[in-house]
Every structure is written in C-alpha cells, then in structure tokens.
Amino acid sequence: MQTEKTLIQLLSHPAPRSAPARAVELGQLGYMQWLGALPPAVPYGREAARALALAQPFEVASPAVAEFCRLLRASLMTPLSPLDLALPRPKRRGGTRMRRLSL
C-alpha cells in the first residue's frame, strides 16, 4: 500500500525535465518515505523487488520515478554499497503564489 502512495505522490508532483536535480531530490525523498514505512518484520529484498515491479511502468514518464527505481535497483545489488541519499536543501519554491498558479 505504501508503494502505491509513494508512486502517486511522485507522479502527482512532477519535476520539470529542465530541472533534473529536483527530480533526483523527489526520487530520493520517495525512496526514504517508502523505506521508512516498511513494516519491521518483512524481508527487504522481497518488498524492494515488489516496489520496483510496480514503479517500472512509470519510469519513462517521470524522472523522479526513474530515480526511485535506480535507488531500488542499487539497494538490491550485491555486494551492498551505501546509497547516496540526501535531504533537499532548503529553498524557496514560490509558496502560496505558485500553489495557486498550479491549480
């Protein structure tokens, strides 16, 4: 259920193709959200493979989903290596005015 929610959020707030850094930020945030919502007793590999199978059809349509898929693939590779994850830097994105324009 959490995977579907994460994908819906990534697809409903698309990063412009002219801003690949924003797509990377959104994909990383989506991965961290998905990872944080995993129940403690489930096997990670099975859940990551399931999430990847659900996300792959949307990989071409959204750069943020492509980043999410890249992180899932990297986390399933052996030998394991640390993932490069970071929270986005604080930045003004237009606030109320931009939200109103998006409607």
Coordinates of C-alpha atoms in Angstrom, one line a residue:
M1 CA 0.0 0.0 0.0
Q2 CA 2.8 2.4 0.9
T3 CA 4.5 1.8 -2.5
E4 CA 1.3 2.9 -4.3
K5 CA 1.1 6.0 -2.2
T6 CA 4.7 6.9 -2.9
L7 CA 4.2 6.4 -6.6
I8 CA 1.1 8.5 -6.7
Q9 CA 2.9 11.3 -4.9
L10 CA 5.9 11.2 -7.2
L11 CA 3.6 11.2 -10.3
S12 CA 1.3 14.0 -9.0
H13 CA 4.2 16.4 -8.3
P14 CA 6.3 16.1 -11.5
A15 CA 9.7 17.7 -11.6
P16 CA 10.2 19.6 -14.8
R17 CA 12.6 17.9 -17.2
S18 CA 14.6 21.1 -17.2
A19 CA 15.4 20.6 -13.5
P20 CA 16.9 17.1 -13.2
A21 CA 18.3 17.9 -9.7
R22 CA 14.7 18.4 -8.4
A23 CA 13.7 15.0 -9.9
V24 CA 16.7 13.4 -8.0
E25 CA 15.5 15.1 -4.8
L26 CA 12.0 13.9 -5.2
G27 CA 13.1 10.4 -6.1
Q28 CA 15.3 10.2 -3.0
L29 CA 12.5 11.6 -0.8
G30 CA 10.2 9.0 -2.2
Y31 CA 12.7 6.2 -1.5
M32 CA 13.2 7.4 2.1
Q33 CA 9.4 7.6 2.6
W34 CA 8.9 4.1 1.2
L35 CA 11.8 2.7 3.3
G36 CA 10.6 4.4 6.5
A37 CA 7.1 2.9 6.0
L38 CA 8.2 -0.7 5.7
P39 CA 7.0 -2.9 8.5
P40 CA 9.8 -4.2 10.6
A41 CA 9.2 -7.9 10.0
V42 CA 9.1 -8.0 6.2
P43 CA 12.1 -9.1 4.1
Y44 CA 13.6 -6.0 2.4
G45 CA 14.6 -7.8 -0.8
R46 CA 11.0 -9.0 -1.5
E47 CA 9.5 -5.6 -0.8
A48 CA 12.1 -3.8 -2.9
A49 CA 11.5 -6.2 -5.8
R50 CA 7.7 -5.7 -5.5
A51 CA 8.1 -1.9 -5.4
L52 CA 10.4 -2.0 -8.4
A53 CA 7.9 -4.1 -10.4
L54 CA 5.2 -1.5 -9.5
A55 CA 7.3 1.5 -10.4
Q56 CA 9.0 0.4 -13.6
P57 CA 6.0 1.1 -15.9
F58 CA 6.1 4.8 -14.9
E59 CA 9.9 5.1 -15.1
V60 CA 9.9 6.6 -18.6
A61 CA 7.1 9.1 -17.8
S62 CA 8.7 10.6 -14.6
P63 CA 12.3 11.4 -13.9
A64 CA 11.5 11.2 -10.1
V65 CA 10.2 7.7 -10.5
A66 CA 13.3 6.8 -12.5
E67 CA 15.4 7.9 -9.6
F68 CA 13.2 5.9 -7.2
C69 CA 13.8 2.8 -9.4
R70 CA 17.5 3.5 -9.6
L71 CA 17.8 3.5 -5.8
L72 CA 15.7 0.3 -5.5
R73 CA 18.0 -1.4 -8.1
A74 CA 21.1 -0.2 -6.3
S75 CA 19.8 -1.4 -3.0
L76 CA 19.3 -4.9 -4.4
M77 CA 22.8 -5.2 -5.9
T78 CA 25.4 -7.3 -4.3
P79 CA 27.8 -6.6 -2.8
L80 CA 26.0 -4.0 -0.9
S81 CA 27.2 -0.4 -1.0
P82 CA 26.0 2.7 0.6
L83 CA 23.3 4.7 -1.2
D84 CA 23.9 8.4 -1.8
L85 CA 20.8 9.9 -0.1
A86 CA 20.4 13.5 1.0
L87 CA 17.6 15.7 2.1
P88 CA 16.9 18.6 -0.2
R89 CA 18.5 21.9 0.6
P90 CA 16.0 24.5 1.9
K91 CA 14.9 26.6 -1.0
R92 CA 12.0 28.9 -1.7
R93 CA 9.8 27.4 -4.4
G94 CA 7.2 30.1 -4.8
G95 CA 5.0 29.5 -1.8
T96 CA 1.3 30.4 -1.9
R97 CA 1.6 32.1 -5.3
M98 CA 3.0 29.0 -7.0
R99 CA 0.4 26.7 -5.4
R100 CA -2.3 29.0 -6.6
L101 CA -0.9 29.0 -10.1
S102 CA -0.7 25.2 -10.2
L103 CA -4.4 24.9 -9.7

